CSV table of C-alpha atoms and ligand atoms in Angstrom, one decimal:
chain,number,residue,atom,x,y,z
A,1,MET,CA,27.5,-27.7,-14.5
A,2,GLN,CA,30.9,-26.4,-15.7
A,3,LEU,CA,29.1,-24.3,-18.4
A,4,PHE,CA,27.1,-22.5,-15.6
A,5,THR,CA,30.1,-22.0,-13.5
A,6,ASN,CA,31.8,-20.4,-16.5
A,7,ILE,CA,28.9,-18.1,-17.3
A,8,LEU,CA,28.6,-17.0,-13.6
A,9,SER,CA,32.3,-16.3,-13.4
A,10,HIS,CA,32.1,-14.3,-16.6
A,11,LEU,CA,29.2,-12.3,-15.1
A,12,LYS,CA,31.4,-11.6,-12.0
A,13,ASP,CA,34.2,-10.4,-14.3
A,14,GLN,CA,31.8,-8.0,-16.0
A,15,ASN,CA,30.3,-6.7,-12.8
A,16,ARG,CA,27.0,-8.2,-13.9
A,17,TYR,CA,26.6,-10.9,-11.3
A,18,ARG,CA,23.4,-10.7,-9.3
A,19,SER,CA,22.8,-11.9,-5.8
A,20,LEU,CA,20.1,-11.7,-3.2
A,21,ASN,CA,20.5,-9.2,-0.5
A,22,LEU,CA,18.1,-8.6,2.4
A,23,PRO,CA,16.7,-5.1,2.9
A,24,ASN,CA,19.2,-3.1,5.0
A,25,GLY,CA,19.2,0.6,5.8
A,26,ILE,CA,16.8,3.5,4.7
A,27,ASP,CA,14.6,2.3,1.9
A,28,LEU,CA,15.5,4.3,-1.3
A,29,THR,CA,14.8,1.2,-3.5
A,30,SER,CA,11.5,-0.4,-3.0
A,31,ASN,CA,8.4,0.3,-5.2
A,32,ASP,CA,6.3,0.9,-2.1
A,33,TYR,CA,5.7,4.4,-3.3
A,34,LEU,CA,2.8,5.2,-1.0
A,35,GLY,CA,3.7,3.0,2.0
A,36,MET,CA,0.8,0.7,1.4
A,37,ALA,CA,2.9,-2.4,1.9
A,38,VAL,CA,3.1,-1.5,5.6
A,39,HIS,CA,-0.3,0.2,6.0
A,40,PRO,CA,-1.9,-0.7,9.4
A,41,LEU,CA,-5.3,-0.9,7.8
A,42,LEU,CA,-4.2,-3.5,5.4
A,43,ARG,CA,-2.5,-5.5,8.2
A,44,GLU,CA,-5.8,-5.3,10.2
A,45,SER,CA,-7.8,-6.4,7.2
A,46,ALA,CA,-5.5,-9.4,6.7
A,47,ILE,CA,-5.8,-10.4,10.3
A,48,LYS,CA,-9.6,-10.1,10.4
A,49,ALA,CA,-9.9,-12.1,7.2
A,50,LEU,CA,-7.8,-14.9,8.6
A,51,GLU,CA,-9.7,-14.8,11.9
A,52,ASN,CA,-12.9,-15.1,9.9
A,53,GLY,CA,-11.6,-18.2,8.2
A,54,ILE,CA,-10.6,-17.1,4.7
A,55,ASP,CA,-9.1,-20.1,2.8
A,56,ILE,CA,-5.3,-19.7,2.5
A,57,GLY,CA,-5.0,-21.2,-0.9
A,58,ALA,CA,-7.3,-20.8,-3.9
A,59,ALA,CA,-6.7,-24.5,-4.5
A,60,GLY,CA,-7.3,-24.5,-8.2
A,61,SER,CA,-7.4,-22.6,-11.4
A,62,ARG,CA,-10.0,-19.7,-11.6
A,63,LEU,CA,-11.8,-21.8,-14.2
A,64,LEU,CA,-12.2,-24.6,-11.7
A,65,ARG,CA,-12.7,-24.2,-7.9
A,66,GLY,CA,-10.1,-21.5,-7.5
A,67,HIS,CA,-12.6,-18.7,-8.4
A,68,THR,CA,-13.6,-17.3,-5.0
A,69,SER,CA,-15.9,-14.5,-4.0
A,70,HIS,CA,-12.8,-12.4,-3.2
A,71,HIS,CA,-11.6,-12.6,-6.8
A,72,ALA,CA,-15.1,-11.9,-8.1
A,73,LYS,CA,-15.5,-8.9,-5.7
A,74,LEU,CA,-12.1,-7.4,-6.6
A,75,GLU,CA,-12.8,-7.6,-10.3
A,76,LYS,CA,-16.3,-6.0,-10.0
A,77,PHE,CA,-14.8,-3.3,-7.7
A,78,ALA,CA,-12.0,-2.7,-10.2
A,79,CYS,CA,-14.5,-2.2,-13.0
A,80,THR,CA,-16.0,0.7,-11.1
A,81,TYR,CA,-12.7,2.0,-9.9
A,82,PHE,CA,-11.0,2.1,-13.3
A,83,ASN,CA,-14.2,2.7,-15.2
A,84,ALA,CA,-13.7,-0.5,-17.1
A,85,PRO,CA,-16.3,-2.8,-18.7
A,86,LYS,CA,-14.5,-5.9,-17.4
A,87,THR,CA,-11.3,-6.7,-15.4
A,88,LEU,CA,-9.2,-9.8,-14.8
A,89,PHE,CA,-6.9,-10.4,-11.9
A,90,PHE,CA,-3.6,-12.2,-12.2
A,91,ALA,CA,-1.0,-13.2,-9.5
A,92,ASN,CA,1.5,-10.5,-10.6
A,93,GLY,CA,2.1,-7.9,-13.3
A,94,PHE,CA,4.7,-9.9,-15.1
A,95,ILE,CA,2.4,-12.9,-15.8
A,96,ALA,CA,-0.4,-10.4,-16.7
A,97,ASN,CA,1.8,-8.9,-19.4
A,98,TYR,CA,3.0,-12.3,-20.6
A,99,ALA,CA,-0.7,-13.4,-20.7
A,100,LEU,CA,-1.8,-10.4,-22.7
A,101,PHE,CA,1.0,-10.5,-25.4
A,102,THR,CA,0.9,-14.3,-25.9
A,103,ALA,CA,-2.9,-14.5,-26.1
A,104,LEU,CA,-4.1,-11.5,-28.0
A,105,PRO,CA,-1.8,-10.8,-31.1
A,106,ASP,CA,-2.2,-13.6,-33.6
A,107,ARG,CA,0.5,-14.5,-36.3
A,108,HIS,CA,-1.0,-12.0,-38.8
A,109,ASP,CA,-0.7,-9.1,-36.4
A,110,VAL,CA,2.2,-6.8,-35.5
A,111,ILE,CA,3.3,-5.5,-32.2
A,112,LEU,CA,5.1,-2.2,-32.0
A,113,TYR,CA,6.9,-1.6,-28.7
A,114,ASP,CA,8.8,1.3,-27.0
A,115,ALA,CA,12.6,0.6,-26.8
A,116,LEU,CA,12.4,0.8,-23.0
A,117,ILE,CA,9.4,-1.5,-22.5
A,118,HIS,CA,9.5,-3.8,-19.5
A,119,ALA,CA,11.0,-7.4,-19.6
A,120,SER,CA,7.6,-8.9,-19.0
A,121,VAL,CA,6.2,-7.5,-22.2
A,122,ARG,CA,9.4,-8.6,-24.0
A,123,GLU,CA,8.9,-12.2,-22.8
A,124,GLY,CA,5.3,-12.1,-23.9
A,125,MET,CA,6.4,-10.8,-27.3
A,126,ARG,CA,9.1,-13.5,-27.6
A,127,ALA,CA,6.5,-16.2,-27.1
A,128,SER,CA,3.8,-14.6,-29.3
A,129,ASN,CA,3.1,-15.7,-32.8
A,130,ALA,CA,3.1,-12.0,-34.0
A,131,LYS,CA,6.1,-10.1,-35.3
A,132,SER,CA,7.3,-7.3,-33.1
A,133,PHE,CA,9.2,-4.1,-34.0
A,134,LYS,CA,10.8,-1.6,-31.7
A,135,PHE,CA,10.5,2.2,-31.9
A,136,ALA,CA,12.9,4.6,-30.3
A,137,HIS,CA,11.9,5.6,-26.8
A,138,ASN,CA,8.9,8.0,-26.7
A,139,ASP,CA,9.5,8.8,-30.4
A,140,ILE,CA,6.0,9.4,-31.9
A,141,ASP,CA,7.4,9.9,-35.4
A,142,ALA,CA,9.1,6.6,-35.3
A,143,LEU,CA,5.9,5.0,-34.1
A,144,GLU,CA,3.9,6.7,-36.9
A,145,ASN,CA,6.5,5.4,-39.6
A,146,LEU,CA,6.0,1.9,-38.3
A,147,LEU,CA,2.2,2.3,-38.3
A,148,ASN,CA,2.4,3.4,-41.9
A,149,LYS,CA,4.6,0.5,-42.8
A,150,HIS,CA,2.3,-2.2,-41.2
A,151,LYS,CA,-1.1,-0.5,-42.2
A,152,GLY,CA,-2.5,-3.8,-43.5
A,153,ASN,CA,-2.1,-5.7,-40.2
A,154,HIS,CA,-3.8,-5.4,-36.9
A,155,ILE,CA,-1.4,-3.5,-34.7
A,156,TRP,CA,-0.8,-3.8,-30.9
A,157,ILE,CA,1.2,-1.1,-29.3
A,158,ALA,CA,3.1,-1.6,-26.1
A,159,ILE,CA,4.0,1.4,-23.9
A,160,GLU,CA,4.3,2.2,-20.3
A,161,SER,CA,2.7,5.3,-18.9
A,162,ILE,CA,5.7,5.9,-16.5
A,163,TYR,CA,8.9,4.1,-17.5
A,164,SER,CA,10.3,1.9,-14.8
A,165,MET,CA,13.9,2.8,-14.9
A,166,ASP,CA,13.9,6.4,-16.1
A,167,GLY,CA,10.7,7.6,-14.4
A,168,ASP,CA,9.6,9.6,-17.5
A,169,ARG,CA,6.2,9.7,-19.1
A,170,ALA,CA,4.8,8.5,-22.4
A,171,ALA,CA,2.9,11.1,-24.4
A,172,LEU,CA,-0.3,9.1,-23.9
A,173,GLN,CA,-2.7,11.7,-25.5
A,174,ASP,CA,-0.4,11.9,-28.7
A,175,VAL,CA,-0.1,8.2,-29.0
A,176,TYR,CA,-3.9,7.8,-28.5
A,177,ASN,CA,-4.6,10.4,-31.2
A,178,LEU,CA,-2.2,8.6,-33.6
A,179,ILE,CA,-3.7,5.2,-33.2
A,180,LYS,CA,-7.3,6.7,-33.4
A,181,ARG,CA,-6.2,8.0,-36.8
A,182,TYR,CA,-4.9,4.6,-38.0
A,183,GLY,CA,-8.0,2.7,-36.7
A,184,ASN,CA,-6.6,-0.7,-36.9
A,185,ALA,CA,-4.6,-0.6,-33.7
A,186,THR,CA,-4.9,-1.4,-30.0
A,187,LEU,CA,-2.9,0.4,-27.3
A,188,ILE,CA,-1.7,-1.7,-24.4
A,189,ILE,CA,-0.7,0.7,-21.5
A,190,ASP,CA,1.3,-0.7,-18.7
A,191,GLU,CA,0.4,1.6,-15.7
A,192,ALA,CA,2.8,-0.3,-13.3
A,193,HIS,CA,4.5,2.8,-12.0
A,194,ALA,CA,1.6,5.3,-12.3
A,195,THR,CA,-1.3,3.3,-10.6
A,196,GLY,CA,-2.1,4.7,-7.2
A,197,ILE,CA,-0.1,7.9,-7.8
A,198,TYR,CA,-1.1,9.7,-11.1
A,199,GLY,CA,-4.4,10.6,-12.8
A,200,THR,CA,-7.6,11.3,-11.0
A,201,ASN,CA,-7.4,9.9,-7.5
A,202,GLY,CA,-4.4,7.9,-8.6
A,203,LYS,CA,-6.3,5.9,-11.1
A,204,GLY,CA,-3.5,6.0,-13.7
A,205,LEU,CA,-2.4,8.3,-16.4
A,206,ALA,CA,-4.7,6.8,-19.0
A,207,TYR,CA,-7.8,7.2,-16.8
A,208,ASP,CA,-9.0,10.5,-18.3
A,209,ILE,CA,-8.6,9.3,-21.9
A,210,ILE,CA,-10.5,6.2,-21.0
A,211,CYS,CA,-13.3,8.1,-19.3
A,212,LYS,CA,-13.7,10.3,-22.5
A,213,HIS,CA,-13.3,7.6,-25.1
A,214,GLY,CA,-13.8,4.2,-23.4
A,215,TYR,CA,-11.8,0.9,-23.8
A,216,ASP,CA,-12.5,0.3,-27.6
A,217,ASN,CA,-8.9,0.4,-28.5
A,218,ILE,CA,-7.1,0.6,-25.2
A,219,ILE,CA,-6.2,-2.1,-22.6
A,220,THR,CA,-4.5,-1.1,-19.3
A,221,LEU,CA,-2.5,-3.1,-16.8
A,222,HIS,CA,-2.4,-2.0,-13.2
A,223,THR,CA,0.2,-3.9,-11.3
A,224,CYS,CA,-0.7,-4.4,-7.6
A,225,GLY,CA,2.8,-4.8,-6.0
A,226,LYS,CA,4.1,-1.3,-6.3
A,227,ALA,CA,2.0,1.8,-5.1
A,228,ILE,CA,-0.9,-0.6,-4.2
A,229,GLY,CA,1.5,-2.3,-1.9
A,230,VAL,CA,0.2,-5.9,-2.3
A,231,ALA,CA,0.8,-8.1,-5.4
A,232,GLY,CA,-1.0,-8.8,-8.6
A,233,GLY,CA,-1.9,-7.5,-12.0
A,234,LEU,CA,-5.3,-6.1,-12.9
A,235,VAL,CA,-6.1,-6.1,-16.6
A,236,CYS,CA,-8.8,-3.6,-17.6
A,237,ALA,CA,-10.4,-3.9,-21.0
A,238,ASP,CA,-13.4,-4.3,-23.3
A,239,ALA,CA,-15.5,-7.3,-22.1
A,240,ASN,CA,-14.7,-9.3,-25.2
A,241,ILE,CA,-11.0,-9.0,-24.6
A,242,ILE,CA,-11.3,-10.2,-21.0
A,243,ASP,CA,-13.6,-13.0,-22.1
A,244,TYR,CA,-11.1,-14.0,-24.7
A,245,MET,CA,-8.3,-14.0,-22.1
A,246,ILE,CA,-10.3,-16.3,-19.9
A,247,ASN,CA,-10.8,-18.7,-22.8
A,248,LYS,CA,-7.4,-18.5,-24.4
A,249,SER,CA,-4.7,-17.2,-22.1
A,250,ARG,CA,-2.7,-20.2,-20.9
A,251,PRO,CA,-1.1,-18.5,-17.8
A,252,PHE,CA,-4.6,-17.7,-16.7
A,253,ILE,CA,-6.2,-21.1,-17.5
A,254,TYR,CA,-3.4,-23.5,-16.4
A,255,SER,CA,-2.3,-21.9,-13.1
A,256,THR,CA,-3.7,-21.9,-9.6
A,257,ALA,CA,-5.6,-18.6,-8.8
A,258,PRO,CA,-3.9,-16.0,-6.6
A,259,MET,CA,-4.5,-16.4,-2.8
A,260,PRO,CA,-8.1,-15.1,-2.0
A,261,LEU,CA,-6.4,-12.9,0.7
A,262,GLN,CA,-4.3,-11.2,-2.0
A,263,ALA,CA,-7.5,-10.2,-3.9
A,264,LEU,CA,-9.1,-8.9,-0.7
A,265,LEU,CA,-6.0,-6.8,0.2
A,266,VAL,CA,-5.7,-5.3,-3.3
A,267,GLN,CA,-9.3,-4.2,-2.9
A,268,LYS,CA,-8.8,-2.8,0.5
A,269,SER,CA,-5.7,-0.9,-0.8
A,270,LEU,CA,-7.6,0.6,-3.7
A,271,GLU,CA,-10.3,1.8,-1.2
A,272,VAL,CA,-7.6,3.5,0.9
A,273,LEU,CA,-5.9,5.0,-2.2
A,274,ASP,CA,-9.3,6.5,-3.2
A,275,SER,CA,-9.8,8.1,0.3
A,276,ASP,CA,-8.4,11.2,1.9
A,277,ASP,CA,-5.6,9.0,3.3
A,278,GLY,CA,-4.5,8.1,-0.2
A,279,GLN,CA,-4.7,11.7,-1.3
A,280,LYS,CA,-2.5,12.8,1.5
A,281,ARG,CA,0.0,10.1,0.6
A,282,ARG,CA,0.0,11.3,-3.0
A,283,GLY,CA,0.4,14.9,-2.0
A,284,LYS,CA,3.5,13.9,0.2
A,285,LEU,CA,5.0,11.8,-2.5
A,286,LEU,CA,4.6,14.6,-5.2
A,287,SER,CA,6.3,17.1,-2.9
A,288,LEU,CA,9.2,14.7,-2.5
A,289,CYS,CA,9.3,14.3,-6.3
A,290,SER,CA,9.8,18.0,-6.8
A,291,LYS,CA,12.5,18.1,-4.1
A,292,ALA,CA,14.3,15.2,-5.7
A,293,GLN,CA,14.1,16.7,-9.2
A,294,LYS,CA,15.8,19.8,-7.9
A,295,LEU,CA,18.6,17.8,-6.3
A,296,PHE,CA,19.1,15.0,-8.9
A,297,GLY,CA,17.3,16.1,-12.1
A,298,GLY,CA,15.3,13.5,-13.8
A,299,ALA,CA,11.6,13.6,-15.0
A,300,GLY,CA,10.1,14.7,-11.8
A,301,SER,CA,8.4,11.4,-10.8
A,302,GLN,CA,9.1,9.1,-7.9
A,303,ILE,CA,11.6,7.2,-10.0
A,304,VAL,CA,14.9,9.1,-10.1
A,305,PRO,CA,17.7,7.7,-12.2
A,306,ILE,CA,21.2,8.8,-11.0
A,307,ILE,CA,23.1,7.6,-14.2
A,308,LEU,CA,26.7,6.7,-13.6
A,309,GLY,CA,27.6,4.9,-16.8
A,310,GLU,CA,29.9,2.1,-16.2
A,311,ASP,CA,28.6,-1.1,-14.4
A,312,GLU,CA,31.7,-1.1,-12.0
A,313,LYS,CA,31.1,2.5,-11.0
A,314,ALA,CA,27.4,2.0,-10.3
A,315,MET,CA,28.3,-1.1,-8.2
A,316,ARG,CA,31.0,0.9,-6.3
A,317,VAL,CA,28.8,3.9,-5.6
A,318,ALA,CA,25.8,1.8,-4.5
A,319,SER,CA,28.0,-0.1,-2.2
A,320,ALA,CA,29.5,3.0,-0.7
A,321,MET,CA,26.0,4.5,-0.1
A,322,GLN,CA,24.9,1.2,1.4
A,323,ASP,CA,27.8,1.5,3.9
A,324,LYS,CA,26.4,4.9,4.8
A,325,GLY,CA,23.1,3.4,5.7
A,326,TYR,CA,21.0,3.9,2.4
A,327,ASP,CA,19.4,0.9,0.9
A,328,ILE,CA,20.0,1.9,-2.7
A,329,ARG,CA,20.9,-0.6,-5.4
A,330,ALA,CA,22.8,-0.5,-8.7
A,331,ILE,CA,20.8,-1.2,-11.9
A,332,ARG,CA,22.9,-2.6,-14.7
A,333,PRO,CA,22.4,-3.8,-18.3
A,334,PRO,CA,20.6,-5.8,-19.5
A,335,THR,CA,17.9,-4.1,-17.4
A,336,VAL,CA,19.1,-0.7,-18.7
A,337,PRO,CA,21.0,0.1,-21.9
A,338,GLN,CA,24.6,-0.5,-22.1
A,339,GLY,CA,26.7,2.5,-20.6
A,340,SER,CA,23.8,3.7,-18.5
A,341,ALA,CA,24.3,1.7,-15.3
A,342,ARG,CA,22.7,3.7,-12.5
A,343,LEU,CA,21.4,4.1,-9.0
A,344,ARG,CA,17.6,4.0,-9.2
A,345,LEU,CA,16.4,6.2,-6.4
A,346,SER,CA,12.8,5.3,-5.6
A,347,LEU,CA,10.8,7.7,-3.5
A,348,SER,CA,8.1,6.9,-1.0
A,349,SER,CA,5.6,9.0,0.9
A,350,ASN,CA,6.9,7.4,4.0
A,351,LEU,CA,10.3,9.1,3.5
A,352,ASP,CA,11.4,12.3,5.3
A,353,GLU,CA,12.5,15.1,3.1
A,354,ASP,CA,15.7,15.6,5.2
A,355,ILE,CA,16.8,12.1,4.2
A,356,LEU,CA,16.8,13.2,0.5
A,357,GLN,CA,19.1,16.1,1.3
A,358,ASN,CA,21.4,14.0,3.5
A,359,PHE,CA,21.5,11.3,0.8
A,360,ALA,CA,22.4,14.0,-1.9
A,361,ASP,CA,25.2,15.5,0.4
A,362,ALA,CA,26.6,12.0,1.0
A,363,LEU,CA,26.5,11.2,-2.7
A,364,LYS,CA,28.3,14.4,-3.5
A,365,THR,CA,31.2,13.6,-1.1
A,366,LEU,CA,31.9,10.3,-2.9
B,401,PLP,C1,6.6,-1.6,-16.2
B,401,PLP,C2,6.5,-2.9,-15.4
B,401,PLP,N1,5.5,-3.7,-15.8
B,401,PLP,C3,5.3,-4.9,-15.2
B,401,PLP,C4,6.1,-5.3,-14.1
B,401,PLP,C5,5.9,-6.6,-13.4
B,401,PLP,O1,5.0,-6.4,-12.3
B,401,PLP,P1,5.1,-7.4,-11.0
B,401,PLP,O2,6.2,-6.9,-10.2
B,401,PLP,O3,3.8,-7.2,-10.3
B,401,PLP,O4,5.3,-8.8,-11.5
B,401,PLP,C6,7.0,-4.4,-13.6
B,401,PLP,C7,7.9,-4.8,-12.4
B,401,PLP,O5,8.9,-4.3,-12.2
B,401,PLP,C8,7.3,-3.2,-14.3
B,401,PLP,O6,8.2,-2.3,-13.9
């Protein structure tokens, strides 16, 4: 136990200690970008499903009795929604990424990943039998060099369509053109922070490319705990890829299925996001994004990094802003690169525009 005490005290000395804090103040932190986590229609659907006797637990792996009509209905619905041949629902996005990267690349394959890729992909790569190589963030030339270098292998490329801590976009079309040229490569696009917001009716930034070219060399992941407001991860891919995951992915096979209610609510949320209500929420969020970009810079998405540099400074500013009634948290390494500790301002369509201005004014006075 002494070892852990020492490590924890070292983390405290470095301003890297993490602790759990309940939400408090105006939400400038959550990923509930479209307010779906508190949507009355979703609440109503949950109550109705419970009143109608939906089972609470799935009570088994999907491959045993845990596969319910709600999971099946969601996956069928998601096929139409994301124009995918087949989809597979996981309990969360982390495990979906882990499942993809541990199951698909074999030991002769190579994974190329963006330097800012999410921890869930990193964990999957770490446990994979394939070798993995990093390319500089959004650097197409660096990616092309690596593709040339590993031409003889099947290559899996891991990118996000909107990066989780910087809020900037991948050049999806350029990456897609590149991998088409190389042939022997599959692009895995994590749409975690794009789903619900960007692309046609919020179907993700890869949606248009997919509608044109199909899923032959693309796999997408739509996490369901951010703009969708529920929880889960929907993998969209060619039918053979999904069937392979069902047969080979250990997190899928050896785990209890997500609660049926979770699947039902994800579907309900997608329906809302495809409606006028969803469109309105996207419109409101996008106008907040422009306002925030004018005030704080950044890439113009709903994720606005306010980079402060040192960990101690980020902690100090976050704490002072929390005292002023804003729920904003400091993000420190290893989540972000050394020297780029920051406030991660996260916008939601539920937010009033005035709050952004007040927040900016309060920040300036610090
Ligand atoms: C880019 C990205 N991928 C995957 C995940 C994991 O998704 P989930 O929160 O559903 O586990 C996250 C969560 O922060 C993320 O930012």
